[in-house]
Short mmCIF file of C-alpha atoms in Angstrom, two decimals:
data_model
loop_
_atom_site.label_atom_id
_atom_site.label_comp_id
_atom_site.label_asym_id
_atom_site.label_seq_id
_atom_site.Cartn_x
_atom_site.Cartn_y
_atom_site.Cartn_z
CA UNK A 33 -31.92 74.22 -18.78
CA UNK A 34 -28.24 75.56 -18.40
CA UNK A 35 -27.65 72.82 -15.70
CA UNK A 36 -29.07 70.12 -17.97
CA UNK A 37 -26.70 71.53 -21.05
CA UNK A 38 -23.70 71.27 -18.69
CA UNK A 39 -24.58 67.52 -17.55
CA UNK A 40 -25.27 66.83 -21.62
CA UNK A 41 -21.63 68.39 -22.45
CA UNK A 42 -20.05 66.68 -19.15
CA UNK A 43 -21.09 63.02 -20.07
CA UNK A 44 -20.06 63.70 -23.83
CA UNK A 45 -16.60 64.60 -22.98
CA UNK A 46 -16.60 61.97 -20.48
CA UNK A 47 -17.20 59.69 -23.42
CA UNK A 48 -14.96 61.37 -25.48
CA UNK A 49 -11.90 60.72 -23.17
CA UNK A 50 -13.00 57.00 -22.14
CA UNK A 51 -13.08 56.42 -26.06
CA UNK A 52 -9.64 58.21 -26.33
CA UNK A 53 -7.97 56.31 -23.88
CA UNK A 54 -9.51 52.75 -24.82
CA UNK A 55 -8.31 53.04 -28.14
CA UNK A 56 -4.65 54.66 -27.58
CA UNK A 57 -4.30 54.26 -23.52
CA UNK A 58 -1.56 51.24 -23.76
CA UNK A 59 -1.11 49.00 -20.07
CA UNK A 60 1.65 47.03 -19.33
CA UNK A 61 1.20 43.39 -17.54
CA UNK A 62 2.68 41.20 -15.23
CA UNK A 63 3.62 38.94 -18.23
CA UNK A 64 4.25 42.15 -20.74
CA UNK A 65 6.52 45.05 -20.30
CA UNK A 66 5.74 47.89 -23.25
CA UNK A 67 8.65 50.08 -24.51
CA UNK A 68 7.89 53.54 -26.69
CA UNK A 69 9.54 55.33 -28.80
CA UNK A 70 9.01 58.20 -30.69
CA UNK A 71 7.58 61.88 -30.11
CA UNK A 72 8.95 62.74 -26.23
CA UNK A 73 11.50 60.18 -26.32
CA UNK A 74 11.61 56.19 -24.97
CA UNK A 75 9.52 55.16 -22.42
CA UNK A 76 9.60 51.92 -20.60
CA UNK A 77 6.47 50.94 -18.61
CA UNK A 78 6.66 47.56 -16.65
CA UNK A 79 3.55 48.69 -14.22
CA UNK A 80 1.15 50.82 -15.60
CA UNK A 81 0.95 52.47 -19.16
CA UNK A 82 0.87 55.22 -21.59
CA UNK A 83 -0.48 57.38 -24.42
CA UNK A 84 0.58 55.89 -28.10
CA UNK A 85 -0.80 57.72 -31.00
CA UNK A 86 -0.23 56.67 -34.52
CA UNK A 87 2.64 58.25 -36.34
CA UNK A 88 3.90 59.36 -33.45
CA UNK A 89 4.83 56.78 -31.63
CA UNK A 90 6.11 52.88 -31.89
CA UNK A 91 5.05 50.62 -28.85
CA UNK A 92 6.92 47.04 -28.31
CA UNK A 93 6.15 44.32 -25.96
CA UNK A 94 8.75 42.54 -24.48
CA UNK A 95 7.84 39.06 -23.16
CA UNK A 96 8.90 39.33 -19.10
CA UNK A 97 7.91 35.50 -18.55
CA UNK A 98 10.51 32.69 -17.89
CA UNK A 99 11.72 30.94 -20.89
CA UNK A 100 13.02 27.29 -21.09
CA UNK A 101 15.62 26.41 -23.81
CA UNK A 102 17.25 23.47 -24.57
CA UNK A 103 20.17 22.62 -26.16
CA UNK A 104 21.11 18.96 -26.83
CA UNK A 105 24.70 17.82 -28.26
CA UNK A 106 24.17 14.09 -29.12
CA UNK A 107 25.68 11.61 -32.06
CA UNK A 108 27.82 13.23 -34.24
CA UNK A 109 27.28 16.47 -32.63
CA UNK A 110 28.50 15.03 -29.29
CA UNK A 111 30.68 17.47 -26.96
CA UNK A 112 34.62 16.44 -27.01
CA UNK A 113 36.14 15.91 -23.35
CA UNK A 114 39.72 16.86 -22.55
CA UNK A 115 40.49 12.96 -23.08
CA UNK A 116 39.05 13.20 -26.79
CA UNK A 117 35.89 11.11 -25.48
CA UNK A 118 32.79 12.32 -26.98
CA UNK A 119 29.59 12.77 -24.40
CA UNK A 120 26.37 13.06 -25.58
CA UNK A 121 24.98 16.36 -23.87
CA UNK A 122 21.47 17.89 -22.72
CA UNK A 123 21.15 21.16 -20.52
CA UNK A 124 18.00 23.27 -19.76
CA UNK A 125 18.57 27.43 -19.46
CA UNK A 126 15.97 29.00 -18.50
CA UNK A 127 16.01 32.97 -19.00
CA UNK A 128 14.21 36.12 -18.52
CA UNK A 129 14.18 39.63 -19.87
CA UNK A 130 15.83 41.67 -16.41
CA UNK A 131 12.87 43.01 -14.63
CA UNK A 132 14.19 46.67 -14.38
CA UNK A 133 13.78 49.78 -16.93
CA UNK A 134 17.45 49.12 -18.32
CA UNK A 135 16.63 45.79 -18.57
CA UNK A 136 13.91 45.95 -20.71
CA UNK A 137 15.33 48.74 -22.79
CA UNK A 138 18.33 46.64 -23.31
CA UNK A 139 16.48 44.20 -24.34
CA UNK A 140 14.27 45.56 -26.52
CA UNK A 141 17.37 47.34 -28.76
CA UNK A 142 19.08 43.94 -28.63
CA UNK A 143 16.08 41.65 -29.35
CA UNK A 144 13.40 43.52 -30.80
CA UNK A 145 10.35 41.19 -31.49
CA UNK A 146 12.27 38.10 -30.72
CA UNK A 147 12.16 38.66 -26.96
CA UNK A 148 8.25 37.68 -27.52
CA UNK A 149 9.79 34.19 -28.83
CA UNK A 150 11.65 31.46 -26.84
CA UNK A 151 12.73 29.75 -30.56
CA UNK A 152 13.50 33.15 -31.99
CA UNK A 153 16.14 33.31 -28.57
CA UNK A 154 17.36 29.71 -29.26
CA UNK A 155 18.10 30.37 -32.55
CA UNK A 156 19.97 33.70 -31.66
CA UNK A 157 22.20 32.54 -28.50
CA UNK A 158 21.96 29.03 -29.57
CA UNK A 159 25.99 29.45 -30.64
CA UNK A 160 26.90 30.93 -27.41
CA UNK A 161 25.16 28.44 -25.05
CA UNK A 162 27.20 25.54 -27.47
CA UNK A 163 30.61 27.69 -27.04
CA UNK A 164 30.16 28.04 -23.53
CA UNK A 165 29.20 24.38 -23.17
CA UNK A 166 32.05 22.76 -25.17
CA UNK A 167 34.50 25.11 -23.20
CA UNK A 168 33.40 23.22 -20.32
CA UNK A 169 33.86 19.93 -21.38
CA UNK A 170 36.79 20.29 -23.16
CA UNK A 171 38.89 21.30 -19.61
CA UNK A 172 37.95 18.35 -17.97
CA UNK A 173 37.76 14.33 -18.24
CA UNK A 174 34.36 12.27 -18.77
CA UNK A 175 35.24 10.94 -14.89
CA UNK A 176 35.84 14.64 -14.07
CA UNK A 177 32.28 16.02 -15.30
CA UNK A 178 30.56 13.00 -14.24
CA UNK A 179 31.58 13.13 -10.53
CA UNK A 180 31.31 17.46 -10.57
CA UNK A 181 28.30 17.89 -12.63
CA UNK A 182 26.97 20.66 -10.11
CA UNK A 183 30.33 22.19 -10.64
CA UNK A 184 29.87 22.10 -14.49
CA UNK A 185 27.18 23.32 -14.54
CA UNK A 186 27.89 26.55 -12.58
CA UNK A 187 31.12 26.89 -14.60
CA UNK A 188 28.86 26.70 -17.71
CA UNK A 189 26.32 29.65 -16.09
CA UNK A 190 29.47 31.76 -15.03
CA UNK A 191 30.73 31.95 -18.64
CA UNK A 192 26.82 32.76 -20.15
CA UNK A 193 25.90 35.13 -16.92
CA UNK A 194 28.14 38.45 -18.59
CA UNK A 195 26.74 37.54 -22.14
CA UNK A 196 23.18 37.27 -21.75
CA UNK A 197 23.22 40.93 -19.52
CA UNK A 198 24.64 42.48 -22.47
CA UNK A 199 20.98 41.64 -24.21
CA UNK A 200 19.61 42.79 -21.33
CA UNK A 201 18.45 39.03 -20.35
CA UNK A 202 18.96 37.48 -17.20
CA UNK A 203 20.21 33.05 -16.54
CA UNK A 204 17.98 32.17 -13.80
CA UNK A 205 19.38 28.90 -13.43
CA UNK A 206 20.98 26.07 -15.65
CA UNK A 207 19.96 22.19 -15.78
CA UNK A 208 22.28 19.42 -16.74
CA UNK A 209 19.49 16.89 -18.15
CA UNK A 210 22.18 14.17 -19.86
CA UNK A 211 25.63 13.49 -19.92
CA UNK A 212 26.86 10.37 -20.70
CA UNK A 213 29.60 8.74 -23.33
CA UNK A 214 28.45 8.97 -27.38
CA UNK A 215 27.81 5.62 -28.73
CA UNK A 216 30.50 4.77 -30.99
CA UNK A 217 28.20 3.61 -33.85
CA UNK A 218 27.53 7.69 -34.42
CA UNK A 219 31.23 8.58 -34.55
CA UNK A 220 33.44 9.11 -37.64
CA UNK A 221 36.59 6.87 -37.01
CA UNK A 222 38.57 8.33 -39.83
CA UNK A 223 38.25 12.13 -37.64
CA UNK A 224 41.54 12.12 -35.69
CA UNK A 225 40.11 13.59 -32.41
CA UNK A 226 37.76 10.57 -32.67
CA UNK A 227 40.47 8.07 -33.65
CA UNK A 228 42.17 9.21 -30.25
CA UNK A 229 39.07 8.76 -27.97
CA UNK A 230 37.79 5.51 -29.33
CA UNK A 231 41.48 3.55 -28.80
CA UNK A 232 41.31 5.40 -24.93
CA UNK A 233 37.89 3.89 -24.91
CA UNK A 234 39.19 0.44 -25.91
CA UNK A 235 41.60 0.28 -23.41
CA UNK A 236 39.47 1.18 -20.67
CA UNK A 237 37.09 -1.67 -21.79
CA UNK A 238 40.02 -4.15 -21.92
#
């Protein structure tokens, strides 16, 4: 009888614990790193997991997967070269939260519940990635950043590399999808910058 009380009390603590865990046991993924804070401090799990109890403790998840953004600069909006031509612009970034602990706690202090968002990201760096862009362009000639695009385009990662690390996000690489002269039909000839480019544009042509 004592033996059979001990097996009755062994499998309901058993369940006890398996309940516990499956309800506040919290697992990170390949495609999910967790960050918690609260009671004992911040805790960054990128394989593996932890305890989080309620009112104790605040989990995040912070999106570890490669994400694509794309920023276009066409028409009006067109990027201004050194010789006041305007280029209609496309490049790819594609980005990732830093796979390390700092990384990921960097991230998630910086980002919050926007890492978990490519648009939410866009919408945040989209400034930079346009600074950083125009920068660019503006140093050189159309000729110049058509016949060195692979050298634009590392110029343009250089200059973003620093920034993004600060957030605690990583530039895997950088894709020049466009570049090629504005039609003249979307620029403002009264804008002086434009005035400049279009008469270098009809002289070229003549």
């Amino acid at each position: 009888m004592a033996i059979f009380l001990t097996l009755v009390v062994a499998v309901i603590i058993a369940a006890i614990i398996i309940a516990f865990l499956q309800r506040f046991y919290r697992k990170a993924t390949r495609e999910r790193a967790l960050i918690r804070t609260g009671a004992g401090g911040k805790a960054v799990v990128l394989d593996g997991g932890f305890i989080a109890l309620p009112f104790l403790h605040k989990v995040e998840e912070i999106n570890m997967r490669t994400m694509r953004l794309e920023v276009r600069r066409t028409g009006e909006k067109s990027l201004m070269t050194e010789d006041r031509l305007r280029l209609d612009t496309e490049m790819e970034f594609y980005l990732r939260v830093d796979p390390t602990l700092d990384g990921v706690a960097t991230a998630a202090q910086a980002l919050g519940a926007r890492a978990l968002n490519p648009d939410e990201i866009k919408n945040l760096f989209e400034g930079r990635f346009i600074d950083a862009i125009q920068s660019v362009v503006a140093a050189k000639t159309m000729d110049e950043l058509h016949e060195s695009r692979a050298a634009f385009v590392r110029e343009v990662a250089a200059i973003l590399g620093p920034s993004m690390a600060q957030n605690g996000l990583k530039l895997e690489s950088v894709s020049l999808v466009r570049l090629d002269q504005a039609p003249l039909s979307a620029l403002d000839e009264n804008n002086a910058f434009n005035a400049v480019g279009m008469r270098r544009l009809a002289e070229i042509i003549a």
